[in-house]
Coordinates of C-alpha atoms and ligand atoms in Angstrom, one line a residue:
X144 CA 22.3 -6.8 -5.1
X145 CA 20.6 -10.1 -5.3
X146 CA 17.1 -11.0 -4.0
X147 CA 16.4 -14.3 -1.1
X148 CA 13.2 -15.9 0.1
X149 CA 12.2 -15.4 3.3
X150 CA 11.7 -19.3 3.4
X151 CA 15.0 -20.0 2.5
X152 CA 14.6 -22.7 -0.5
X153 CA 14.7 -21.2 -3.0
X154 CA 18.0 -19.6 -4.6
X155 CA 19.2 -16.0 -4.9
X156 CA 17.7 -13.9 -7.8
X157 CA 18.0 -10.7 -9.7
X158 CA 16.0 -7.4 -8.9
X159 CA 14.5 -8.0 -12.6
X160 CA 13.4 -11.9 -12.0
X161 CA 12.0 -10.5 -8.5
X162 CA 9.8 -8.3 -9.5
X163 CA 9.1 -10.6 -12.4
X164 CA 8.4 -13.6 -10.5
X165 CA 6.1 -11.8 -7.6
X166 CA 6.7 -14.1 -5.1
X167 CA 9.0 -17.3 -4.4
X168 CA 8.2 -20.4 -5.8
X169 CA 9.0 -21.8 -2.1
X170 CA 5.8 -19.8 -1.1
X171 CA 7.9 -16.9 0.6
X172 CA 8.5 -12.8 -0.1
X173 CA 11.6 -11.8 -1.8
X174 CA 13.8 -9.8 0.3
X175 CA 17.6 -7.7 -0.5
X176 CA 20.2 -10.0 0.8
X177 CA 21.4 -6.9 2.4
X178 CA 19.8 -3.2 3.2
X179 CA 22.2 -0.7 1.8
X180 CA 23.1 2.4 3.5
X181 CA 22.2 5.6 2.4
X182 CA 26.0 7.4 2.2
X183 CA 26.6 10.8 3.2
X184 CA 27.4 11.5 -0.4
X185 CA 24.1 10.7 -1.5
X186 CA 22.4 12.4 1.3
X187 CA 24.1 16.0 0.5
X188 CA 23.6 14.7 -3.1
X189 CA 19.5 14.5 -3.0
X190 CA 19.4 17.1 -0.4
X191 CA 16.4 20.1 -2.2
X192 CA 16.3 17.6 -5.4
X193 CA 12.8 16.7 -7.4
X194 CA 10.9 13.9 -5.9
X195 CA 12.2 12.2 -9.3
X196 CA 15.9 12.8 -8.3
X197 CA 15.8 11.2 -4.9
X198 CA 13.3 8.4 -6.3
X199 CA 16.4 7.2 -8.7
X200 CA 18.8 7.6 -6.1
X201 CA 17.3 5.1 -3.6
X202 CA 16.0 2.7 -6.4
X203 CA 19.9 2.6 -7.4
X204 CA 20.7 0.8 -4.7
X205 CA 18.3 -1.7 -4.6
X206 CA 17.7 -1.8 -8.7
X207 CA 22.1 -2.9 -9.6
X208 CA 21.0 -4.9 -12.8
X209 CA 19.1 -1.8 -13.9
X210 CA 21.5 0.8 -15.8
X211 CA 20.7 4.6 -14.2
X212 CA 19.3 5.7 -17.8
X213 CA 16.5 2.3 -17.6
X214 CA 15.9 3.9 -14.1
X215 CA 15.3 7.4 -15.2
X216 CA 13.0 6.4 -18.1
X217 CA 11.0 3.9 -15.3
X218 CA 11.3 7.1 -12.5
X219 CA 10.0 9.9 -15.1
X220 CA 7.1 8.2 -17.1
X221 CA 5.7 7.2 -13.4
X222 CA 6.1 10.7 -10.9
X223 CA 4.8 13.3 -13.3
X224 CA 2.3 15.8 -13.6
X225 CA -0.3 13.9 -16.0
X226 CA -0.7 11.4 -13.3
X227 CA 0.0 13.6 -10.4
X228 CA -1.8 16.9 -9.8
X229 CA 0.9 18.5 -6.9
X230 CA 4.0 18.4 -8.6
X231 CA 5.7 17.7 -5.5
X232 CA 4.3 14.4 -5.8
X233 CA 4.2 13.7 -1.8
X234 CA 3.8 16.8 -0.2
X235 CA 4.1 17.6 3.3
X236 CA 1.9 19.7 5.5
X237 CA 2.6 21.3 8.6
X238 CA -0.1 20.9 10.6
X239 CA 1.1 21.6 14.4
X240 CA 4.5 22.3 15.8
X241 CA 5.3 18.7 15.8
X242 CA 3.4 17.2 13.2
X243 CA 3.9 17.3 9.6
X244 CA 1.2 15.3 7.3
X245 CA 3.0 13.5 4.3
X246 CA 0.0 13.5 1.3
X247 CA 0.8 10.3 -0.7
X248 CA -2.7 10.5 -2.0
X249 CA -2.2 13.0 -5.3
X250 CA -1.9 10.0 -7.7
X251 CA -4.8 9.5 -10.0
X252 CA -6.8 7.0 -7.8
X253 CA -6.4 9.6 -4.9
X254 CA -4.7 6.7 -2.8
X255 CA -1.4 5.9 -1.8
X256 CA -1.4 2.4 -3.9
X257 CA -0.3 4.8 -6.5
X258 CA 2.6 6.0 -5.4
X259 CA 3.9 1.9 -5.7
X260 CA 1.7 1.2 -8.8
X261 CA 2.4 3.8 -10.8
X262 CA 6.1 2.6 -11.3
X263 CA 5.4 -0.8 -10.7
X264 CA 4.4 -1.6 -14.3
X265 CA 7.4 0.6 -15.6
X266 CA 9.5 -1.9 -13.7
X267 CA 7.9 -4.9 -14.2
X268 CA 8.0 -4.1 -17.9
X269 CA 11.9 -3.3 -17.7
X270 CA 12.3 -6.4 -15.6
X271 CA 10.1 -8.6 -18.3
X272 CA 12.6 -7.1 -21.3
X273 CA 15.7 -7.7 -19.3
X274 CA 15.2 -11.1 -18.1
X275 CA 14.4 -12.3 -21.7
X276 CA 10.8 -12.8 -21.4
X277 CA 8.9 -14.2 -23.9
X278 CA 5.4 -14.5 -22.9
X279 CA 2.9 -11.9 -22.2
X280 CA 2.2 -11.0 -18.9
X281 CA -1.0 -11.5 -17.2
X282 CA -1.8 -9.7 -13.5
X283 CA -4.5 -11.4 -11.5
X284 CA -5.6 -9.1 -8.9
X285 CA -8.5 -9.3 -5.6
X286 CA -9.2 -6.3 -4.7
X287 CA -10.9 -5.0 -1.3
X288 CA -10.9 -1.4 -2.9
X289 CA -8.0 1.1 -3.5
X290 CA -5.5 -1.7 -4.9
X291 CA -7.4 -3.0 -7.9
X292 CA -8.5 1.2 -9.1
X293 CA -4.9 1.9 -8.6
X294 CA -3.2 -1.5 -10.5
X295 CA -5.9 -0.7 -13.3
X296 CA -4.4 2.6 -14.0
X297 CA -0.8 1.6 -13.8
X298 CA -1.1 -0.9 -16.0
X299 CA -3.5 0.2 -18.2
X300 CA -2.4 -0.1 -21.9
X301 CA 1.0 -1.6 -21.3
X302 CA 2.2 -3.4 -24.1
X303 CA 2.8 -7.1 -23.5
X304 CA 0.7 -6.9 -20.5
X305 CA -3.0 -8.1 -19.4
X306 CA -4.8 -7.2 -16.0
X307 CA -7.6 -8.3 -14.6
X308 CA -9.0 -7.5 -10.8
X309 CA -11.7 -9.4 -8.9
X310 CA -14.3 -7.1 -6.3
X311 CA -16.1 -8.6 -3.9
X312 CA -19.8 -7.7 -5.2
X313 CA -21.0 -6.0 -2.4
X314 CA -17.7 -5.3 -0.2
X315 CA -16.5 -2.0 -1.4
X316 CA -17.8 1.7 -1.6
X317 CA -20.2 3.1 -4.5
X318 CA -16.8 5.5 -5.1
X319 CA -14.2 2.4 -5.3
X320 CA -16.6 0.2 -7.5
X321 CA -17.2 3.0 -10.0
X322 CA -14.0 3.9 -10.0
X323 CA -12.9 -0.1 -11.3
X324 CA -16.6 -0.2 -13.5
X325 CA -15.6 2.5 -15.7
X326 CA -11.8 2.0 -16.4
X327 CA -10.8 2.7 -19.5
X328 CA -8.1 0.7 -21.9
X329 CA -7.9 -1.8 -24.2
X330 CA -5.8 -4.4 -21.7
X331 CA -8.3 -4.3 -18.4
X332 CA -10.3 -6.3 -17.5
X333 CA -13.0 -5.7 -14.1
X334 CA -15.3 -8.1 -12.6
X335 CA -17.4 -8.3 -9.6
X336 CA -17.4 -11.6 -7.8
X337 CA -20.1 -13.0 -5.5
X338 CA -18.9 -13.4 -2.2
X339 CA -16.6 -11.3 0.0
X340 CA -13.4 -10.4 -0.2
X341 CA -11.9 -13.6 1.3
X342 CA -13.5 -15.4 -1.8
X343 CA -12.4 -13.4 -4.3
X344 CA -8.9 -13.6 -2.6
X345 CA -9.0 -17.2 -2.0
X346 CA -10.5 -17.5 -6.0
X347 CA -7.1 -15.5 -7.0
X348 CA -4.9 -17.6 -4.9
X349 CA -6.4 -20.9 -6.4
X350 CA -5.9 -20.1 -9.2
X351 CA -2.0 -19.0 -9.0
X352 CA -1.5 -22.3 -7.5
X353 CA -3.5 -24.7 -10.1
X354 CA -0.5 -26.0 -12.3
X355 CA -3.4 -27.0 -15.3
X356 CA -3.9 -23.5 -15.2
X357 CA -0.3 -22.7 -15.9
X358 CA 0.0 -24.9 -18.3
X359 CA -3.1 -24.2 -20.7
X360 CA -1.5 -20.4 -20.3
X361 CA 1.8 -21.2 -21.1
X362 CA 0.5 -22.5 -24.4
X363 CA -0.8 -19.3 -25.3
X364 CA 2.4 -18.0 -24.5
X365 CA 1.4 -16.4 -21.2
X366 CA 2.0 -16.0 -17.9
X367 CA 1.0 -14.9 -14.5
X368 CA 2.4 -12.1 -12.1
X369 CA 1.1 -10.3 -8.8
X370 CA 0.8 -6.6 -8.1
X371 CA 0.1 -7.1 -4.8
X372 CA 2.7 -5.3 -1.9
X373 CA 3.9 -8.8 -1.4
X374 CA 6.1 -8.2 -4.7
X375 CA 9.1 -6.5 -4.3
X376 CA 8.8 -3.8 -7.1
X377 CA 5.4 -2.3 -4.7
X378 CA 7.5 -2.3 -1.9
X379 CA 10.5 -0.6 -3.0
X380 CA 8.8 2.6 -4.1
X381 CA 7.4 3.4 -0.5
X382 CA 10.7 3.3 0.6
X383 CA 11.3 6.5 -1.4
X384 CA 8.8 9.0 0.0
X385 CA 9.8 8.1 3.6
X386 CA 13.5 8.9 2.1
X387 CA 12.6 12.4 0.6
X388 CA 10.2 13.9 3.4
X389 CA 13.6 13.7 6.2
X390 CA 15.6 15.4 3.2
X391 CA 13.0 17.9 2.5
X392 CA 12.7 18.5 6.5
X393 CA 16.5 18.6 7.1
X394 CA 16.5 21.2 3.3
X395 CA 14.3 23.4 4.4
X396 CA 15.8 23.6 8.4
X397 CA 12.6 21.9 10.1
X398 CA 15.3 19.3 11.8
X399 CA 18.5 19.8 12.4
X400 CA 20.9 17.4 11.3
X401 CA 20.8 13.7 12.3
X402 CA 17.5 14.6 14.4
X403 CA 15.3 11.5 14.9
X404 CA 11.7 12.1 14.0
X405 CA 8.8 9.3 14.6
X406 CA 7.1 8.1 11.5
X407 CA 2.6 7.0 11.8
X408 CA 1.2 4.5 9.5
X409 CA -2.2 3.8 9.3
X410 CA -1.8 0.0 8.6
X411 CA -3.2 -2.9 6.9
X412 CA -1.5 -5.4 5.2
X413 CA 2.2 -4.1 7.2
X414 CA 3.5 -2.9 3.4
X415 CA 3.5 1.0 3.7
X416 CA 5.0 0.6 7.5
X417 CA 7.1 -2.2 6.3
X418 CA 8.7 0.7 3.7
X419 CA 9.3 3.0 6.6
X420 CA 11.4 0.1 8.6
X421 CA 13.8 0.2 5.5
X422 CA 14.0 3.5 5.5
X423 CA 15.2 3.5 8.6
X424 CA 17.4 0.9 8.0
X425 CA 18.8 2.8 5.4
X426 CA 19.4 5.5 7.5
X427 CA 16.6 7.8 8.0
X428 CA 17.2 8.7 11.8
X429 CA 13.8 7.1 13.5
X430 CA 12.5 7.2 16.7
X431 CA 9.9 4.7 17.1
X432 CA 7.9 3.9 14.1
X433 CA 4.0 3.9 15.2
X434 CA 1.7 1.0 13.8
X435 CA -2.0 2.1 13.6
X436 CA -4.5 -0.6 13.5
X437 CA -8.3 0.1 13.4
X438 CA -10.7 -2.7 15.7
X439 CA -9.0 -5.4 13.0
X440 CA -6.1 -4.6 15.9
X441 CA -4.0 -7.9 15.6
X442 CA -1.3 -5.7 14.6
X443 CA -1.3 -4.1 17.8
X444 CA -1.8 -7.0 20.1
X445 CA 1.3 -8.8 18.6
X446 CA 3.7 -5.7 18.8
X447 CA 2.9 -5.8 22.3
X448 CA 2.4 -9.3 23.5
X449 CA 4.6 -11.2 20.6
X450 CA 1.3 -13.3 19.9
X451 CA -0.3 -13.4 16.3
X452 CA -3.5 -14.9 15.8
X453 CA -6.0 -14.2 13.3
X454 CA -8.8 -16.4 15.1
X455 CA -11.1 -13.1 15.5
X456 CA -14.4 -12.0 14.1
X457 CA -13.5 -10.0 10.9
X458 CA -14.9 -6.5 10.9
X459 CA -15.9 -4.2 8.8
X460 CA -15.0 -0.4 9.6
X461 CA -15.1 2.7 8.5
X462 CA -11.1 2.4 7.1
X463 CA -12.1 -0.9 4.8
X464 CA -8.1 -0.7 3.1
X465 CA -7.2 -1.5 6.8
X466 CA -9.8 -4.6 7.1
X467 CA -7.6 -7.2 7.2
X468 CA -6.6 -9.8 9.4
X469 CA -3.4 -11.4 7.8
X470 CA -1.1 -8.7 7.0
X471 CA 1.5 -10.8 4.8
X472 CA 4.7 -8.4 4.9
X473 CA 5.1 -8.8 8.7
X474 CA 6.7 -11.6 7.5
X475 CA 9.5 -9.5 5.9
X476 CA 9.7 -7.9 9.0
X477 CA 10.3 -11.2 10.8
X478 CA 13.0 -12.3 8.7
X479 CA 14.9 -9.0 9.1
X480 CA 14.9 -8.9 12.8
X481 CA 15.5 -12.7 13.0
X482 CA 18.7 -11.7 11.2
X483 CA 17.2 -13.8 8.4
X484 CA 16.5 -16.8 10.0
X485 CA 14.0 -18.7 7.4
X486 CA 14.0 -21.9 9.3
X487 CA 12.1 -19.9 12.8
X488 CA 10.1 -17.7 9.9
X489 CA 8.7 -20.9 7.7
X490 CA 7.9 -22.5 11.0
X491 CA 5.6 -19.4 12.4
X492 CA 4.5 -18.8 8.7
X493 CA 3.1 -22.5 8.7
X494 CA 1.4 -22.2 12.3
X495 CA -0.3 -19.7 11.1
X496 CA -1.9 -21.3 8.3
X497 CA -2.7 -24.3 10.3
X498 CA -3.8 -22.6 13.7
X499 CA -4.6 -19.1 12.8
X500 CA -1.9 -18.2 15.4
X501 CA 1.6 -18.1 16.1
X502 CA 4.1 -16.6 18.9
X503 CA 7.6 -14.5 18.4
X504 CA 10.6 -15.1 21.1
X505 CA 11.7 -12.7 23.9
X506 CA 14.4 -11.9 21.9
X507 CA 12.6 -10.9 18.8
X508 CA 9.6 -9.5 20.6
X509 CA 12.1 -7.3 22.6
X510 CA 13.7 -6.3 19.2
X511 CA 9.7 -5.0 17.7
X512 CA 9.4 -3.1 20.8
X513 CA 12.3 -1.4 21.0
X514 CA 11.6 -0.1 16.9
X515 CA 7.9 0.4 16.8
X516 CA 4.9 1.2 19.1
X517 CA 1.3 0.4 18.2
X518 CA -2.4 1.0 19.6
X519 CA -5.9 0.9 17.2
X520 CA -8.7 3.3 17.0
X521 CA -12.4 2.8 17.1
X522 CA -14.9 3.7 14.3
X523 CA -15.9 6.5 16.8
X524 CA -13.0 7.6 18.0
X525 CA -11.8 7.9 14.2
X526 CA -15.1 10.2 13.1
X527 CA -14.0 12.2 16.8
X528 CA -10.5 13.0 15.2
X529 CA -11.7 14.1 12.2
X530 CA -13.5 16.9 13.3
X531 CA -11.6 17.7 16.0
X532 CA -8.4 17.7 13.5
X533 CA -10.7 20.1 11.4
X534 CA -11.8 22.4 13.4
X535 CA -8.5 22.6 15.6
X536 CA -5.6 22.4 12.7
X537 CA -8.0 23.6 9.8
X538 CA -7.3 20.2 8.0
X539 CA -9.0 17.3 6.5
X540 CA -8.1 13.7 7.3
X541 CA -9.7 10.7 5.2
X542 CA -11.0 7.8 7.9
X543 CA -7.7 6.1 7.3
X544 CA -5.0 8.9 8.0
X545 CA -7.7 9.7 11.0
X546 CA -6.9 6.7 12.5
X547 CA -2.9 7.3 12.2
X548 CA -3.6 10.4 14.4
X549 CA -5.7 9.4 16.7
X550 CA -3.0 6.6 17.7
X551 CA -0.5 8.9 17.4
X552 CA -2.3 11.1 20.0
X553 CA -2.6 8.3 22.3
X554 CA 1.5 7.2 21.9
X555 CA 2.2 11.1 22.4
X556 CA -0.3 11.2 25.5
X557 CA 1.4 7.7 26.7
X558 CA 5.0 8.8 26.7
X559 CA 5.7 12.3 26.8
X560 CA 7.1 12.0 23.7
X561 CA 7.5 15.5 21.6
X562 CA 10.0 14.8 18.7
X563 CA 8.5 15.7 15.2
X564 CA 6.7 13.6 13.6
X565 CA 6.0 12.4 10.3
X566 CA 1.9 11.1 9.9
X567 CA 1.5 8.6 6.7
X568 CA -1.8 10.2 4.8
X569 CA -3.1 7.3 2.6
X570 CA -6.4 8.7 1.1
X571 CA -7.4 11.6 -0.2
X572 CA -10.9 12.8 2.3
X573 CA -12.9 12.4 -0.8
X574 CA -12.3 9.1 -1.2
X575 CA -14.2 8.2 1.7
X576 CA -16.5 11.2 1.5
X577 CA -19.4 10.1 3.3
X578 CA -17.5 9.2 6.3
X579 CA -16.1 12.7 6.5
X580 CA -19.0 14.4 6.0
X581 CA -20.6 12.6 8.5
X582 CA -17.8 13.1 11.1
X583 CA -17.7 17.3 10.4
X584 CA -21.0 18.1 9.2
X585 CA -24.7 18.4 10.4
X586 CA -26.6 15.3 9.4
X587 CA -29.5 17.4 8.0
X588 CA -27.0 18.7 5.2
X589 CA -26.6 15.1 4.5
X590 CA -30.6 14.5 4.4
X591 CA -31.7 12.3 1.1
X592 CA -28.6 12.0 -0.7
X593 CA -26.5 9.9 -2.4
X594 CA -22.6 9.2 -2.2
X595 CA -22.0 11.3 -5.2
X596 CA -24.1 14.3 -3.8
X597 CA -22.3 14.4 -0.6
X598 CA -19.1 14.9 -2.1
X599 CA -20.2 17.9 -4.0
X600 CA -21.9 19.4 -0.2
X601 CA -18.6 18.5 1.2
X602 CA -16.5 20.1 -1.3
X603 CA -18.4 23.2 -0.9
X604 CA -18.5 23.2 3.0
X605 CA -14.7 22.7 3.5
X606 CA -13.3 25.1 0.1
X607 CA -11.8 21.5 -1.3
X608 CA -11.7 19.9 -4.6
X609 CA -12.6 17.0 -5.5
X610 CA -9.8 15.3 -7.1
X611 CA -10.0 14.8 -10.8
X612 CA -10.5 11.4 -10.7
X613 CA -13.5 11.3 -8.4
X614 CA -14.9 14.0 -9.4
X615 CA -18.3 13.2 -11.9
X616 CA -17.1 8.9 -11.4
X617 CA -21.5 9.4 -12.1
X618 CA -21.1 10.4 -15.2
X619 CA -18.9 8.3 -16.8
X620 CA -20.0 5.0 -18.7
X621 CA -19.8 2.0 -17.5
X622 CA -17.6 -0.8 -19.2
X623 CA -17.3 -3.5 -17.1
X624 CA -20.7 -5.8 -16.3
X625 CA -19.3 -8.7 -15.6
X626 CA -20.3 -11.2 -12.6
X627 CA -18.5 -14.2 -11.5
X628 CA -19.5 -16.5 -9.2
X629 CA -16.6 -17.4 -6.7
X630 CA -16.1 -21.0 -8.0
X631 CA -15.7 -19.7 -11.9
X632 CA -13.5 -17.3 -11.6
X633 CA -10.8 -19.4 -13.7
X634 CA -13.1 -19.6 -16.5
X635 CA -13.8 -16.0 -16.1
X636 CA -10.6 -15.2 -16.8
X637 CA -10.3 -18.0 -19.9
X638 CA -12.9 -16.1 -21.6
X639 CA -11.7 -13.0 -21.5
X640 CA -8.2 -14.0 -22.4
X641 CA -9.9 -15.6 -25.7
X642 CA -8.9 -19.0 -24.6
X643 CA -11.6 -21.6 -25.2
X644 CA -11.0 -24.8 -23.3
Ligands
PLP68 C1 -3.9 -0.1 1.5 C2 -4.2 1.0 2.4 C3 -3.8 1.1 3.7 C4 -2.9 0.0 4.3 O1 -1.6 -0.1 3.8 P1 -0.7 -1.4 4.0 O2 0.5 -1.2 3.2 O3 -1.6 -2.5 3.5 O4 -0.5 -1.6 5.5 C5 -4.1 2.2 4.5 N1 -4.9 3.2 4.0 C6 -5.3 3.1 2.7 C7 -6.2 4.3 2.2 C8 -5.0 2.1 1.9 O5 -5.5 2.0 0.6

């Protein structure tokens, strides 16, 4: 199985130089030159396995330059139970007759980047050996929250590797920002930049691009890489838990055989739903798969007008992982349906850096609709399904996953539509906290206090922990100071790489 750019010009490559390489040197995503199908062998093969056992069965398809006992050693130092504290590793919940809650949130950051970036470095190490690498490896990441927390932990103290993430000063929550300010390990760097996200983006971006950069690295014998979900070894692992939950629903007799179910994601950046598309490709009977946007809703105006623009005022909501108005793996999506045709997908991609905007043909516009389904939910009318989820089904949904179900209500209110479904849960409730608690409890409980506090009052009103690795974030030191301005944020990096220029 070899790996092609979605842009076309650049040649085929390994899974290994892939995940190595990030992204394309012609500026496009790497995709599988073909999506495998999941045989009936396998599927009786994984059928009541470990999350571990049906992990290395899917990345076997997709990983052919990996031998299975590399795979194992990547699968079994990522899914266990020192990172992961439900050793199912992605649960699912029953919470109604038709829908079932998948929990991909029981990682260490209590988000579901962990799910992709715990294994990532495991990979990306494998792949660095494998290919013959000789430099050390240095991950540049901008963060809007849950991304840079969860990349820290992967990839804290891998040998041979260096990461250092970029927050916009004052565009993440107390929780998120303490979570990056106290990371421990000897290879991490944290630093806050001034400016929003955008900069900080844009700062990381520049300086991927600057060849002077690359050079003055490559004499220190280093060398850049991305953990973002536009690199192929973040995407793969989501395919997995899509794989596993319509294996443990057809194990345990939920589903009969072959039975279609629908599948909700609570999207941002079109990764996690982009995983779900392959998995159906692969063979997971789906339905429709449902695209949840929250008032950033371009999402949901192009899967059902075919139009893409990003010429919008930006906004910032109560699901902040979602805030995002250029969701970079819908272009995967577009060279899949396009029956990977780079020409019509470099063409919209370059429209939409020069006008912000760009439209999909009938034909391919037909071929989204008849796949997926999308609306968006309000700030409000995400606080509204939290409690009403709480006090109806007894269970707790973080702003994110909220806004999966109240679109999901809205497609299920819109159609008719009763087969099961499967809802995408991408945060842990704690982890936005003082959202919930606002949403389910009495604002005088709230009175005078401070994130931290209101975690403890929520914990205690709904019989939840707080995960482990939110729980006393207060009380741990902090180990990262460090401002940048947006313009410096190549010598920010210089410094603490040692290098003196
Ligand atoms: C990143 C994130 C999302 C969006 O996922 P994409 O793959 O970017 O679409 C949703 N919810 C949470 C909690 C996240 O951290």
């Amino acid at each position: 199985m070899r790996y092609i750019s979605s842009r076309g010009k650049h040649s085929p490559v390994s899974a290994a130089e892939a995940i190595k390489m990030g992204i394309s040197p012609d500026g496009g995503l790497f995709v599988p030159e073909y999506i495998p199908e999941i045989s009936a062998s396998v599927w009786m093969q994984i059928e009541g396995r470990t999350y571990q056992e049906k992990t290395g069965a899917v990345l076997a398809y997709y990983l052919q330059d990996f031998s299975p006992a590399e795979i194992k050693k990547c699968v079994m130092g990522a899914y266990n139970t020192s990172s992961f504290d439900d050793e199912r590793i992605a649960p699912l919940v029953k919470i109604n007759d038709r829908i079932y809650i998948q929990e991909l949130w029981h990682g260490p950051t209590s988000a579901f980047k962990d799910m992709a970036l715990q294994l990532l470095p495991h990979l990306l190490v494998a792949s660095a050996e494998k290919t013959g690498e000789q430099n050390e490896i240095v991950i540049l990441v901008a963060t809007s929250g849950d991304t840079g927390k969860a990349a820290l932990e992967g990839f804290k103290d891998v040998a041979g590797v260096k990461i250092i993430v970029f927050y916009p000063q004052d565009g993440v929550s107390e929780v998120q920002k303490r979570q990056m300010i106290t990371q421990t390990g000897g290879n991490v760097f944290v630093a806050a930049v001034e400016g929003n996200f955008d900069d900080a983006q844009n700062g990381v971006k520049k300086i991927f691009a600057d060849q002077s950069f690359i050079d003055i690295l490559a004499e220190y014998r280093m060398k850049m890489s991305s953990a973002n979900s536009i690199n192929w070894g973040r995407l793969l692992p989501q395919i997995v838990y899509y794989v596993s939950a319509y294996s443990d629903l057809q194990a345990s007799g939920q589903i009969k055989r072959g039975e279609a179910i629908n599948i909700v994601v609570p999207t941002g950046n079109f990764g996690n739903i982009l995983a779900a598309y392959y998995a159906g490709q692969m063979g997971v009977p789906i339905n429709r798969l449902i695209c949840a946007s929250n008032t950033n809703n371009v999402l949901t105006e192009f899967i059902r007008t075919g139009v893409y623009n990003r010429n919008r005022e930006f906004a910032k909501t109560l699901s902040p992982s979602m805030d995002i108005l250029i969701s970079s793996n819908l272009e995967r999506l577009l060279f899949e349906i396009t029956d990977h045709n780079a020409a019509a997908v470099s063409a919209w991609m370059e429209q939409l850096k020069t006008t912000g905007q760009y439209q999909v043909d009938r034909a391919c516009l037909d071929k989204i609709g008849s796949l997926f389904w999308s609306d968006f939910a309000s700030d409000q009318e995400t606080q509204h399904t939290i409690r009403t989820t709480w006090e109806e089904d007894g269970y707790l949904l973080d702003t994110h996953t909220a806004v999966a179900r109240n679109v999901y209500d809205k497609y299920a209110a819109s159609t008719g539509d009763s087969t099961k479904t499967i809802i995408a849960s991408t945060a842990s409730p704690f982890k936005f906290g003082k959202s919930v608690a606002q949403a389910i409890l009495k604002p005088e409980l709230l009175e005078g206090q401070d994130e931290f506090a209101v975690l403890k009052t929520l914990s205690e009103a709904t019989k939840r922990p707080i995960p482990a690795g939110i729980r006393d974030l207060d009380k741990r030191h902090i180990l990262h100071k460090a401002v940048s301005s947006k313009e410096t944020m190549g010598e920010t990096v210089l410094d603490y790489l040692g290098i003196n220029q």
